[in-house]
Amino acid sequence: MYKTHITHQAYDFKTLRNLMAKATPPRSGDYLAGVAAANHLERVAAQWVLADVPLKQFLNEALVPYEQDEVTRLIIDGHDSAAFAPVSHLTVGDFRNWLLSDAAGTEALSVLAPGLTPEMVAAVSKIMRIQDLILVAKKCRVITRFRNTIGLENRLSTRLQPNHPTDHPAGVAASLLDGLLYGCGDAVIGINPASDNLEATSRLLHMLHEVIERYHIPTQACILAHVTTTLKAIAQGAPVDLVFQSIAGTQKANDSFGINLNLLHEAHAAVQELGRGSLFENGILGDNCMYFETGQGSALSANAHEGLDQQTCEARAYAVARKFKPLLVNTVVGFIGPEYLYDGKQIIRAGLEDHFCGKLLGLPMGCDVCYTNHAEADQDDMDMLLTQFAVAGGTFIMGVPGADDVMLNYQSTSFHDALYLRQVLGLRPAPEFEQWLQQHQIFNTDNQLQPLSDIPALFKPALQQLQASADEHQR
């Protein structure tokens, strides 16, 4: 039992799971699930009590029973007690103080990451202000490699997202070319297919492979099909760089996605065997070849949250991601809708929490700074999250034509948003991609965008081909 008194009012929190939920900053999904604090006073009481919980307690009291949940078993069985030792004597509140201190530098946090569980980092995030989340995440450095190097200091990468409502090759190619000419695409060129079938997936994979090979672009491609579809594509010899899958923080939620840990192990082994990453100067083969997406509320939307608050459930998904050493992890923060994150304030807080928790656990965290059209949010809110995320050292953002995804029908970030962040904060693309941009005069040597009136000769045949395709379609 976890208890406290505030202004002569007694508060009893029967379990650690209940305490975690009541301590969470307000969000609509937790009210929907019936686990949120009844009012601000109960929330403060829960945060007060949570600050005094020893970190070790999270190893002794599983929030979802070990026997019934493979994510819990993954967390407990994979815990690195030696890495945990330096902070094992701390409470959640003490841990917050240590994280904010100069003692918690980049190297110390990297060594600590395997010793932390998702529940520990979720707990400490619940008693942090936004500036705390930014400060600590900024100190974390997670570097991954496939055909370029992602996550270096003072770098910001982008996923070029050329979605099309019918997967029409000319439509995809037009968005792809547009994004490249704005310097986007170093994290990945990633397409959400309009139909999740093998034929469409293979066709798009071959198209992106041809573009990357023809123009010698130091990046990687990914079709965001279900993992089973991608496995079939690999079996048929399709050029797969990264395997994508949406993941969640409970076994029941992952079951609803049609996945489990064994299936992810199979996919990871299959794509690694292809060895399509670059060999870097230091002799390292780029072998971070998984791309995961998550989002607060996904488990609740499947009625599979196991009584957890949605932010703790989200952090548990990062244990699944961490197991497979991914190139990229993306929290699609506002995509599910206002039933889970009601307005701009809740979306901003959630995005920074997710980034903080993922980085502490050793993951290369990106954020789809986004909202649906029925949320109480607008582009000003997204500019706030976009800027704060980049200040916090975020790994990558989305690049969507006009910030309006014509296939998924939600609002995200545009190619121009990446230019804004790089200009204001002095951030640069991945080094190999930056060199390619300068070599082909898309960026100048000061990383400024060249005038589009002077289209690089490299792309002029592609533009002519697109124009011919458009003319034919018009006829």
PDB file of N, CA and C in Angstrom, residues 159-209:
ATOM      1  N   ARG A 159      12.787  11.671 -41.883  1.00  0.00           N
ATOM      2  CA  ARG A 159      12.190  10.614 -42.694  1.00  0.00           C
ATOM      3  C   ARG A 159      11.428  11.287 -43.823  1.00  0.00           C
ATOM      4  N   LEU A 160      11.800  11.005 -45.045  1.00  0.00           N
ATOM      5  CA  LEU A 160      11.066  11.493 -46.209  1.00  0.00           C
ATOM      6  C   LEU A 160       9.874  10.563 -46.404  1.00  0.00           C
ATOM      7  N   GLN A 161       8.662  11.121 -46.323  1.00  0.00           N
ATOM      8  CA  GLN A 161       7.430  10.327 -46.308  1.00  0.00           C
ATOM      9  C   GLN A 161       6.581  10.632 -47.547  1.00  0.00           C
ATOM     10  N   PRO A 162       6.893  10.017 -48.692  1.00  0.00           N
ATOM     11  CA  PRO A 162       6.176  10.334 -49.931  1.00  0.00           C
ATOM     12  C   PRO A 162       4.950   9.462 -50.147  1.00  0.00           C
ATOM     13  N   ASN A 163       4.029   9.483 -49.193  1.00  0.00           N
ATOM     14  CA  ASN A 163       2.833   8.648 -49.299  1.00  0.00           C
ATOM     15  C   ASN A 163       1.926   9.112 -50.441  1.00  0.00           C
ATOM     16  N   HIS A 164       1.161   8.170 -50.972  1.00  0.00           N
ATOM     17  CA  HIS A 164       0.217   8.492 -52.036  1.00  0.00           C
ATOM     18  C   HIS A 164      -1.040   7.642 -51.832  1.00  0.00           C
ATOM     19  N   PRO A 165      -2.237   8.210 -52.043  1.00  0.00           N
ATOM     20  CA  PRO A 165      -3.468   7.474 -51.726  1.00  0.00           C
ATOM     21  C   PRO A 165      -3.708   6.227 -52.559  1.00  0.00           C
ATOM     22  N   THR A 166      -3.035   6.103 -53.711  1.00  0.00           N
ATOM     23  CA  THR A 166      -3.170   4.874 -54.515  1.00  0.00           C
ATOM     24  C   THR A 166      -1.826   4.219 -54.790  1.00  0.00           C
ATOM     25  N   ASP A 167      -0.777   4.668 -54.113  1.00  0.00           N
ATOM     26  CA  ASP A 167       0.585   4.162 -54.347  1.00  0.00           C
ATOM     27  C   ASP A 167       1.020   4.351 -55.791  1.00  0.00           C
ATOM     28  N   HIS A 168       0.505   5.373 -56.479  1.00  0.00           N
ATOM     29  CA  HIS A 168       0.853   5.595 -57.878  1.00  0.00           C
ATOM     30  C   HIS A 168       2.336   5.965 -57.971  1.00  0.00           C
ATOM     31  N   PRO A 169       3.114   5.276 -58.787  1.00  0.00           N
ATOM     32  CA  PRO A 169       4.561   5.530 -58.836  1.00  0.00           C
ATOM     33  C   PRO A 169       4.920   6.984 -59.142  1.00  0.00           C
ATOM     34  N   ALA A 170       4.173   7.626 -60.054  1.00  0.00           N
ATOM     35  CA  ALA A 170       4.488   9.014 -60.399  1.00  0.00           C
ATOM     36  C   ALA A 170       4.213   9.942 -59.217  1.00  0.00           C
ATOM     37  N   GLY A 171       3.125   9.687 -58.481  1.00  0.00           N
ATOM     38  CA  GLY A 171       2.816  10.502 -57.310  1.00  0.00           C
ATOM     39  C   GLY A 171       3.848  10.342 -56.214  1.00  0.00           C
ATOM     40  N   VAL A 172       4.255   9.099 -55.973  1.00  0.00           N
ATOM     41  CA  VAL A 172       5.307   8.839 -54.994  1.00  0.00           C
ATOM     42  C   VAL A 172       6.607   9.510 -55.421  1.00  0.00           C
ATOM     43  N   ALA A 173       6.946   9.371 -56.702  1.00  0.00           N
ATOM     44  CA  ALA A 173       8.208   9.923 -57.209  1.00  0.00           C
ATOM     45  C   ALA A 173       8.230  11.446 -57.109  1.00  0.00           C
ATOM     46  N   ALA A 174       7.103  12.093 -57.370  1.00  0.00           N
ATOM     47  CA  ALA A 174       7.051  13.552 -57.285  1.00  0.00           C
ATOM     48  C   ALA A 174       7.338  14.029 -55.865  1.00  0.00           C
ATOM     49  N   SER A 175       6.708  13.395 -54.880  1.00  0.00           N
ATOM     50  CA  SER A 175       6.953  13.758 -53.482  1.00  0.00           C
ATOM     51  C   SER A 175       8.376  13.429 -53.067  1.00  0.00           C
ATOM     52  N   LEU A 176       8.880  12.312 -53.555  1.00  0.00           N
ATOM     53  CA  LEU A 176      10.239  11.890 -53.238  1.00  0.00           C
ATOM     54  C   LEU A 176      11.258  12.897 -53.759  1.00  0.00           C
ATOM     55  N   LEU A 177      11.100  13.291 -54.999  1.00  0.00           N
ATOM     56  CA  LEU A 177      12.017  14.263 -55.592  1.00  0.00           C
ATOM     57  C   LEU A 177      11.931  15.601 -54.869  1.00  0.00           C
ATOM     58  N   ASP A 178      10.723  16.030 -54.561  1.00  0.00           N
ATOM     59  CA  ASP A 178      10.524  17.282 -53.835  1.00  0.00           C
ATOM     60  C   ASP A 178      11.277  17.258 -52.505  1.00  0.00           C
ATOM     61  N   GLY A 179      11.145  16.152 -51.777  1.00  0.00           N
ATOM     62  CA  GLY A 179      11.812  16.042 -50.480  1.00  0.00           C
ATOM     63  C   GLY A 179      13.327  16.050 -50.588  1.00  0.00           C
ATOM     64  N   LEU A 180      13.848  15.318 -51.553  1.00  0.00           N
ATOM     65  CA  LEU A 180      15.305  15.300 -51.734  1.00  0.00           C
ATOM     66  C   LEU A 180      15.837  16.686 -52.062  1.00  0.00           C
ATOM     67  N   LEU A 181      15.098  17.460 -52.851  1.00  0.00           N
ATOM     68  CA  LEU A 181      15.545  18.797 -53.231  1.00  0.00           C
ATOM     69  C   LEU A 181      15.464  19.788 -52.072  1.00  0.00           C
ATOM     70  N   TYR A 182      14.779  19.406 -51.002  1.00  0.00           N
ATOM     71  CA  TYR A 182      14.784  20.209 -49.775  1.00  0.00           C
ATOM     72  C   TYR A 182      15.740  19.636 -48.726  1.00  0.00           C
ATOM     73  N   GLY A 183      16.517  18.625 -49.099  1.00  0.00           N
ATOM     74  CA  GLY A 183      17.511  18.075 -48.179  1.00  0.00           C
ATOM     75  C   GLY A 183      16.965  17.094 -47.172  1.00  0.00           C
ATOM     76  N   CYS A 184      15.827  16.474 -47.472  1.00  0.00           N
ATOM     77  CA  CYS A 184      15.215  15.517 -46.546  1.00  0.00           C
ATOM     78  C   CYS A 184      15.471  14.077 -46.994  1.00  0.00           C
ATOM     79  N   GLY A 185      15.408  13.156 -46.022  1.00  0.00           N
ATOM     80  CA  GLY A 185      15.490  11.738 -46.362  1.00  0.00           C
ATOM     81  C   GLY A 185      16.674  10.994 -45.804  1.00  0.00           C
ATOM     82  N   ASP A 186      17.467  11.614 -44.901  1.00  0.00           N
ATOM     83  CA  ASP A 186      18.655  10.906 -44.417  1.00  0.00           C
ATOM     84  C   ASP A 186      18.328   9.842 -43.377  1.00  0.00           C
ATOM     85  N   ALA A 187      17.233   9.997 -42.625  1.00  0.00           N
ATOM     86  CA  ALA A 187      16.867   8.933 -41.680  1.00  0.00           C
ATOM     87  C   ALA A 187      16.367   7.712 -42.446  1.00  0.00           C
ATOM     88  N   VAL A 188      15.437   7.949 -43.358  1.00  0.00           N
ATOM     89  CA  VAL A 188      14.884   6.867 -44.177  1.00  0.00           C
ATOM     90  C   VAL A 188      13.950   7.493 -45.204  1.00  0.00           C
ATOM     91  N   ILE A 189      13.820   6.854 -46.347  1.00  0.00           N
ATOM     92  CA  ILE A 189      12.717   7.144 -47.249  1.00  0.00           C
ATOM     93  C   ILE A 189      11.672   6.085 -46.954  1.00  0.00           C
ATOM     94  N   GLY A 190      10.610   6.486 -46.275  1.00  0.00           N
ATOM     95  CA  GLY A 190       9.643   5.517 -45.769  1.00  0.00           C
ATOM     96  C   GLY A 190       8.247   5.781 -46.266  1.00  0.00           C
ATOM     97  N   ILE A 191       7.640   4.785 -46.878  1.00  0.00           N
ATOM     98  CA  ILE A 191       6.297   4.917 -47.447  1.00  0.00           C
ATOM     99  C   ILE A 191       5.310   4.059 -46.658  1.00  0.00           C
ATOM    100  N   ASN A 192       4.193   4.675 -46.252  1.00  0.00           N
ATOM    101  CA  ASN A 192       3.056   3.905 -45.738  1.00  0.00           C
ATOM    102  C   ASN A 192       2.240   3.450 -46.945  1.00  0.00           C
ATOM    103  N   PRO A 193       2.239   2.169 -47.255  1.00  0.00           N
ATOM    104  CA  PRO A 193       1.514   1.720 -48.457  1.00  0.00           C
ATOM    105  C   PRO A 193       0.010   1.849 -48.263  1.00  0.00           C
ATOM    106  N   ALA A 194      -0.689   2.214 -49.330  1.00  0.00           N
ATOM    107  CA  ALA A 194      -2.143   2.342 -49.249  1.00  0.00           C
ATOM    108  C   ALA A 194      -2.810   0.989 -49.036  1.00  0.00           C
ATOM    109  N   SER A 195      -2.173  -0.067 -49.530  1.00  0.00           N
ATOM    110  CA  SER A 195      -2.694  -1.424 -49.331  1.00  0.00           C
ATOM    111  C   SER A 195      -1.559  -2.314 -48.857  1.00  0.00           C
ATOM    112  N   ASP A 196      -1.816  -3.036 -47.779  1.00  0.00           N
ATOM    113  CA  ASP A 196      -0.763  -3.873 -47.194  1.00  0.00           C
ATOM    114  C   ASP A 196      -0.796  -5.257 -47.833  1.00  0.00           C
ATOM    115  N   ASN A 197      -0.317  -5.334 -49.080  1.00  0.00           N
ATOM    116  CA  ASN A 197      -0.230  -6.640 -49.725  1.00  0.00           C
ATOM    117  C   ASN A 197       1.159  -6.802 -50.343  1.00  0.00           C
ATOM    118  N   LEU A 198       1.495  -8.017 -50.651  1.00  0.00           N
ATOM    119  CA  LEU A 198       2.846  -8.335 -51.097  1.00  0.00           C
ATOM    120  C   LEU A 198       3.189  -7.657 -52.413  1.00  0.00           C
ATOM    121  N   GLU A 199       2.262  -7.626 -53.356  1.00  0.00           N
ATOM    122  CA  GLU A 199       2.549  -7.048 -54.661  1.00  0.00           C
ATOM    123  C   GLU A 199       2.869  -5.552 -54.543  1.00  0.00           C
ATOM    124  N   ALA A 200       2.029  -4.821 -53.811  1.00  0.00           N
ATOM    125  CA  ALA A 200       2.256  -3.381 -53.654  1.00  0.00           C
ATOM    126  C   ALA A 200       3.554  -3.114 -52.911  1.00  0.00           C
ATOM    127  N   THR A 201       3.812  -3.886 -51.861  1.00  0.00           N
ATOM    128  CA  THR A 201       5.032  -3.709 -51.074  1.00  0.00           C
ATOM    129  C   THR A 201       6.267  -3.954 -51.927  1.00  0.00           C
ATOM    130  N   SER A 202       6.263  -5.031 -52.685  1.00  0.00           N
ATOM    131  CA  SER A 202       7.422  -5.361 -53.519  1.00  0.00           C
ATOM    132  C   SER A 202       7.653  -4.306 -54.594  1.00  0.00           C
ATOM    133  N   ARG A 203       6.561  -3.832 -55.195  1.00  0.00           N
ATOM    134  CA  ARG A 203       6.693  -2.816 -56.241  1.00  0.00           C
ATOM    135  C   ARG A 203       7.337  -1.536 -55.697  1.00  0.00           C
ATOM    136  N   LEU A 204       6.900  -1.109 -54.537  1.00  0.00           N
ATOM    137  CA  LEU A 204       7.459   0.102 -53.928  1.00  0.00           C
ATOM    138  C   LEU A 204       8.898  -0.112 -53.469  1.00  0.00           C
ATOM    139  N   LEU A 205       9.194  -1.297 -52.953  1.00  0.00           N
ATOM    140  CA  LEU A 205      10.573  -1.609 -52.545  1.00  0.00           C
ATOM    141  C   LEU A 205      11.527  -1.518 -53.735  1.00  0.00           C
ATOM    142  N   HIS A 206      11.138  -2.090 -54.858  1.00  0.00           N
ATOM    143  CA  HIS A 206      11.999  -2.050 -56.041  1.00  0.00           C
ATOM    144  C   HIS A 206      12.150  -0.621 -56.556  1.00  0.00           C
ATOM    145  N   MET A 207      11.087   0.160 -56.472  1.00  0.00           N
ATOM    146  CA  MET A 207      11.153   1.543 -56.930  1.00  0.00           C
ATOM    147  C   MET A 207      12.148   2.352 -56.092  1.00  0.00           C
ATOM    148  N   LEU A 208      12.049   2.247 -54.776  1.00  0.00           N
ATOM    149  CA  LEU A 208      12.956   3.005 -53.909  1.00  0.00           C
ATOM    150  C   LEU A 208      14.394   2.510 -54.041  1.00  0.00           C
ATOM    151  N   HIS A 209      14.558   1.209 -54.189  1.00  0.00           N
ATOM    152  CA  HIS A 209      15.898   0.654 -54.399  1.00  0.00           C
ATOM    153  C   HIS A 209      16.525   1.235 -55.658  1.00  0.00           C
TER     154      HIS A 209
END
